[in-house]
Tab-separated table of C-alpha atoms in Angstrom:
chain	number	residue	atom	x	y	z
A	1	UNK	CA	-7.903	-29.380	-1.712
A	2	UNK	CA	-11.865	-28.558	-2.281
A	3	UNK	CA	-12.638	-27.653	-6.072
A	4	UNK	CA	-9.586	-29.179	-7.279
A	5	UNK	CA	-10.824	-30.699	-10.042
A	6	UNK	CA	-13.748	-27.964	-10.547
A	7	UNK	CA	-13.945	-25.108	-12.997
A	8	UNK	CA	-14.526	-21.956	-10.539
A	9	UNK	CA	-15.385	-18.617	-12.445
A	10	UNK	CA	-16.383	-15.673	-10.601
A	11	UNK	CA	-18.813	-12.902	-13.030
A	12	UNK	CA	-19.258	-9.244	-12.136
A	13	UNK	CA	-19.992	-6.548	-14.184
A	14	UNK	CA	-17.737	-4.028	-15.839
A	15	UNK	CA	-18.134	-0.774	-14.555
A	16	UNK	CA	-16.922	2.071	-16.792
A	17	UNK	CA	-14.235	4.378	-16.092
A	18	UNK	CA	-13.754	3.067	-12.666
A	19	UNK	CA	-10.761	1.322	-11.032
A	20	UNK	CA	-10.962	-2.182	-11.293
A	21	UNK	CA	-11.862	-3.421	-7.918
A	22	UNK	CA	-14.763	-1.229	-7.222
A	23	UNK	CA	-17.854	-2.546	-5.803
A	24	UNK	CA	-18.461	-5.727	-4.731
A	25	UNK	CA	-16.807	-8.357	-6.864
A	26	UNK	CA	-13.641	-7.654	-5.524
A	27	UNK	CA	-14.998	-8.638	-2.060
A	28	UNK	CA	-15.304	-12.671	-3.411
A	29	UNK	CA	-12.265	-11.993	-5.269
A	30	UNK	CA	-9.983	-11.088	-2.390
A	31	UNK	CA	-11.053	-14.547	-0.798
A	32	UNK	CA	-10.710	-16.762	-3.791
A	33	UNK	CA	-7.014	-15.405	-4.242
A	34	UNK	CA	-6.770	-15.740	-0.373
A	35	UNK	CA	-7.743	-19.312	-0.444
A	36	UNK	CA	-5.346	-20.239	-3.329
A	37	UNK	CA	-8.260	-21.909	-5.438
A	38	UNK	CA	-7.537	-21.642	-9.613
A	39	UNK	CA	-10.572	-19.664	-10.741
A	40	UNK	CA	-11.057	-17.608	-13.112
A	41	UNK	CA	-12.612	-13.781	-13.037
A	42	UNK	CA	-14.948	-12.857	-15.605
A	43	UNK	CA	-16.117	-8.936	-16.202
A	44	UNK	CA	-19.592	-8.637	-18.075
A	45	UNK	CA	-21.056	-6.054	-20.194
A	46	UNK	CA	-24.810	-5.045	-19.740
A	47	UNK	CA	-25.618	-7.097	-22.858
A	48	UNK	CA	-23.921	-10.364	-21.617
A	49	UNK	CA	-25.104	-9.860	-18.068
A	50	UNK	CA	-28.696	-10.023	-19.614
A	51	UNK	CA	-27.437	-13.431	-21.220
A	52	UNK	CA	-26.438	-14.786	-17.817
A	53	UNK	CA	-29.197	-14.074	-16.087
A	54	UNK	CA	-31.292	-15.974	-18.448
A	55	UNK	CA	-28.626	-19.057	-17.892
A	56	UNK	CA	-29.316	-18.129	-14.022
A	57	UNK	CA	-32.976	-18.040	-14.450
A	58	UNK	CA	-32.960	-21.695	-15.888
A	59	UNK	CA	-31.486	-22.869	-12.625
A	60	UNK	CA	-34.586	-21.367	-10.579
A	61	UNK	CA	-32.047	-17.946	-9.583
A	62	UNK	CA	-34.604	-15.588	-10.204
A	63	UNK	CA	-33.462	-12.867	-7.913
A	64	UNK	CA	-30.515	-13.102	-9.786
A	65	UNK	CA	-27.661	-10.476	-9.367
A	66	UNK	CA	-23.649	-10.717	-9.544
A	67	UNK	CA	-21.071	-11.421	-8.641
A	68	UNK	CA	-22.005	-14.595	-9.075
A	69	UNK	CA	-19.868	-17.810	-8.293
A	70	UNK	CA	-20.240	-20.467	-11.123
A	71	UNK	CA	-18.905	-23.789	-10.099
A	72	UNK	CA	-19.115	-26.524	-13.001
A	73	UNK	CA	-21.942	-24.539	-14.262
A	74	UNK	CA	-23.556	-24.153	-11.278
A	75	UNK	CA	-24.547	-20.559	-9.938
A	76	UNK	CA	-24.437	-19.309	-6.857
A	77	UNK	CA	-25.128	-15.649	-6.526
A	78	UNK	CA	-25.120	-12.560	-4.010
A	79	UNK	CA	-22.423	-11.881	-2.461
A	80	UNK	CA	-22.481	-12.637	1.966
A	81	UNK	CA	-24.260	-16.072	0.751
A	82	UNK	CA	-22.283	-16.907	-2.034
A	83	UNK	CA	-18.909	-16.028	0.795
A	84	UNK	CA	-20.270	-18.724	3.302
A	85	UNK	CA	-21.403	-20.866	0.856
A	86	UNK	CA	-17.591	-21.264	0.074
A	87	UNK	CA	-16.355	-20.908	3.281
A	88	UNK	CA	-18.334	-24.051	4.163
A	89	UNK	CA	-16.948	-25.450	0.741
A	90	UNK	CA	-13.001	-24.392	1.426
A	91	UNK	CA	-13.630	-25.307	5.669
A	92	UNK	CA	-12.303	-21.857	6.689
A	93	UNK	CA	-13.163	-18.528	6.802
A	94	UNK	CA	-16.276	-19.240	8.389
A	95	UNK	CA	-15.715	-19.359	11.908
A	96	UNK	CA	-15.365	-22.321	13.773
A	97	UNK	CA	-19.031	-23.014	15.998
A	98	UNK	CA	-22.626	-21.582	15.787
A	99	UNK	CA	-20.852	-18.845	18.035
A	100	UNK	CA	-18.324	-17.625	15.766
A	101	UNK	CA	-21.055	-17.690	12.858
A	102	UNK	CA	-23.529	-15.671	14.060
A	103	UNK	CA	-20.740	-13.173	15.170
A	104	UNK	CA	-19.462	-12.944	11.652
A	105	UNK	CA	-23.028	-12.801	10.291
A	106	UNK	CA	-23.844	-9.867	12.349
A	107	UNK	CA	-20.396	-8.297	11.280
A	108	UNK	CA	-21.303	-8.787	7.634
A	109	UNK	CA	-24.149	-6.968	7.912
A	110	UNK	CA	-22.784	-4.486	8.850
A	111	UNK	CA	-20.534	-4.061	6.262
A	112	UNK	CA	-23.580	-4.051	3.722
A	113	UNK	CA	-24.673	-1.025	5.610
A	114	UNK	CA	-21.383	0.689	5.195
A	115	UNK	CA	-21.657	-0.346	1.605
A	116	UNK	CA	-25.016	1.406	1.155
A	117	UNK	CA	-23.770	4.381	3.344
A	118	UNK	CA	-20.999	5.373	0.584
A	119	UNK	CA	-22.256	3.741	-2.647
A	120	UNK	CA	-23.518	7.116	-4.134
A	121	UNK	CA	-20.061	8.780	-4.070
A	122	UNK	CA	-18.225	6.028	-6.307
A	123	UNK	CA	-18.479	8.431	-8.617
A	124	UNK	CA	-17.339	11.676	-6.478
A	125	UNK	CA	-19.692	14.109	-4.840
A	126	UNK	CA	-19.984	17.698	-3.510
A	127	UNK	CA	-17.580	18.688	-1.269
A	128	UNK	CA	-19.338	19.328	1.501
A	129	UNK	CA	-21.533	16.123	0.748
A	130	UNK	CA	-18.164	14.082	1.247
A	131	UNK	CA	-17.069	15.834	4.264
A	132	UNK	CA	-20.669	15.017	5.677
A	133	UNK	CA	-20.579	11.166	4.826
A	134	UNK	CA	-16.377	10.902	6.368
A	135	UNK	CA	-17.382	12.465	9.626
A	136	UNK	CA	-20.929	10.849	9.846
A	137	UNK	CA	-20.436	7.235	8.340
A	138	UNK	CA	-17.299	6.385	7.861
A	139	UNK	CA	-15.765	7.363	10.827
A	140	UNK	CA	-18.582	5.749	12.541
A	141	UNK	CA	-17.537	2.228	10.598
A	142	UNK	CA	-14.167	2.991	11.215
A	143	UNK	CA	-14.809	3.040	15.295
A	144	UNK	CA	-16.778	0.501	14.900
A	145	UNK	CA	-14.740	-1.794	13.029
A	146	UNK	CA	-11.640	-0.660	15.631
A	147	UNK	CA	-13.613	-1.823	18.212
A	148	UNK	CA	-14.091	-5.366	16.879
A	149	UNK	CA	-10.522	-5.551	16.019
A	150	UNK	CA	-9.592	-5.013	19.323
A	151	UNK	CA	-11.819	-8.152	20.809
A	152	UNK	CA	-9.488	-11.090	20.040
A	153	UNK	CA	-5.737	-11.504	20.268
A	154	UNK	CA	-4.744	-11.055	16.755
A	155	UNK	CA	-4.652	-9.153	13.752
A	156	UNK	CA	-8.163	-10.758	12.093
A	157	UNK	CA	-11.661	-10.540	13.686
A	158	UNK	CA	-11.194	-14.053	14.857
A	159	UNK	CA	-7.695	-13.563	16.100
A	160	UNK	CA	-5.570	-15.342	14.005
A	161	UNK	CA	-7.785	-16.535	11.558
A	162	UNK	CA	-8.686	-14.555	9.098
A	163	UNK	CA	-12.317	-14.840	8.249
A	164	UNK	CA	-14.497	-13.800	5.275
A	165	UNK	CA	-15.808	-10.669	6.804
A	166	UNK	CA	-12.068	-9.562	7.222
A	167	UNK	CA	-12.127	-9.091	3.375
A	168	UNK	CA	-15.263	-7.700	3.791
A	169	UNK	CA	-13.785	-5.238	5.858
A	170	UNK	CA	-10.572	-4.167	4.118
A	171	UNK	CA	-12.331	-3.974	0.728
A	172	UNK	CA	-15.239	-1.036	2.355
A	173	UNK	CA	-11.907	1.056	3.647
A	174	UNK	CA	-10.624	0.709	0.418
A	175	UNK	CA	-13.704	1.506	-1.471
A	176	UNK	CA	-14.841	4.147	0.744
A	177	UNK	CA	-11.285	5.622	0.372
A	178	UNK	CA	-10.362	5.264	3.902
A	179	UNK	CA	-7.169	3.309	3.981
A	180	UNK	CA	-5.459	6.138	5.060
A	181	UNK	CA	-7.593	7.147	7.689
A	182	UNK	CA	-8.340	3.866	8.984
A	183	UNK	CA	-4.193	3.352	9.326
A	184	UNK	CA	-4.886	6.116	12.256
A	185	UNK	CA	-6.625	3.279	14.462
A	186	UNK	CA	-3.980	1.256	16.379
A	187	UNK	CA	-6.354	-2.192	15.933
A	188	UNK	CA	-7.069	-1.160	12.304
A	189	UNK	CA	-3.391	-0.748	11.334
A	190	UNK	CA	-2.369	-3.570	12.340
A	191	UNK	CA	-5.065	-5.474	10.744
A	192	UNK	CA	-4.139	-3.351	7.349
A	193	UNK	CA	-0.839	-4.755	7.625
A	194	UNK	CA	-1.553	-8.043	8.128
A	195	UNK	CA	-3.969	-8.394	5.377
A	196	UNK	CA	-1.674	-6.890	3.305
A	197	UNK	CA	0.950	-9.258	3.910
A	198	UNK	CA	-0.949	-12.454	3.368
A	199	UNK	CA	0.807	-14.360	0.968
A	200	UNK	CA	-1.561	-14.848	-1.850
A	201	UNK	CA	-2.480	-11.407	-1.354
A	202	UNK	CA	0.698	-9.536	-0.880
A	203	UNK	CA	1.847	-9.410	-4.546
A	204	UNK	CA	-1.485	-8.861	-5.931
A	205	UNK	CA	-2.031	-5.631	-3.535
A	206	UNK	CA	1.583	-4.540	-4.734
A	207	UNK	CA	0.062	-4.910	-8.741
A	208	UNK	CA	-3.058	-2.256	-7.669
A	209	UNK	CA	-0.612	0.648	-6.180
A	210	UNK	CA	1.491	0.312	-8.814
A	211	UNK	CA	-1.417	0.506	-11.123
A	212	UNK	CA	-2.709	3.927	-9.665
């Protein structure tokens, strides 16, 4: 298996009264688990973030940022590079021809513009502000996204396959706090449940609802 003799850490930041998987750490971290690779997860203060990015900084990563993959001491950071960088590593997730890439690229942008679209209200909002963003972004993601499911015969972008922009994916509905609403699109559902039911997954989403 790739990186079976390597020490994998993945860094993010500790954010402060928040639920743990907010932002985007927990993007790389659904696909490590996915992939069944030890690693281990590291959350950083401000003051030892400044500390790593010095360490970052002596390996020429100047627009450093996390998460961050560090692989034998070796940084790799941002995270739709540092997610195909080990998709190429692991030989999956990635698609499988110059095709499928560039369909998954375009996909992951995507997702970095849902990101941005809800970003502001991690920390709540005005009402009416929130009612604005569900009817004017994220159910525009959500058709979207429903749309794309709906391509391929299976539950994953790729059909069958589950690919790194699937995590991509599941993690905005989660951190836009759409889960719910997304479950009311047929392709979306099912790709909800299948996701959830991976099997390095499937315990691990059990541990966060128990947790709320």
């Amino acid at each position: 298996m790739p990186f079976s003799n390597t020490k994998v850490t993945l860094h993010y930041f500790v954010i402060p009264t928040a639920k743990p998987t907010m932002a985007l750490g927990e993007n790389v971290n659904l696909m490590l688990k996915d992939s069944g690779l030890t690693y281990e997860y590291l959350r950083h203060t401000r003051e030892e973030w400044l500390e790593l990015k010095k360490k970052m900084a002596e390996q020429n990563i100047y627009a450093s940022t996390m998460p961050a993959v560090e692989i034998d001491g070796k940084f790799y950071a941002k995270t739709l590079p540092t997610m195909r960088y080990l998709s190429c590593k692991l030989g999956k997730y990635g698609g499988s021809d110059d095709e499928q890439r560039h369909y998954l690229d375009t996909l992951a942008d995507t997702c970095s513009d849902w990101f941005h679209s809800y970003r502001q209200f991690f920390r709540g909002g005005e009402e009416e502000a929130l009612k604005k963003h569900v009817e004017e972004d994220t159910k525009k993601f959500l058709g979207i996204f429903e749309n794309v499911y709906g391509v391929n015969d299976g539950p994953f972008i790729l059909g069958s396959e589950i690919s790194y922009v699937d995590f991509l994916v599941y993690h905005n509905m989660d951190d836009d706090r759409a889960l719910d609403l997304a479950k009311t699109y047929t392709n979306l559902a099912r790709f909800i449940e299948a996701i959830q039911q991976r099997p390095n997954l499937s315990e691990y989403f059990t541990s966060l609802a128990d947790a709320e």
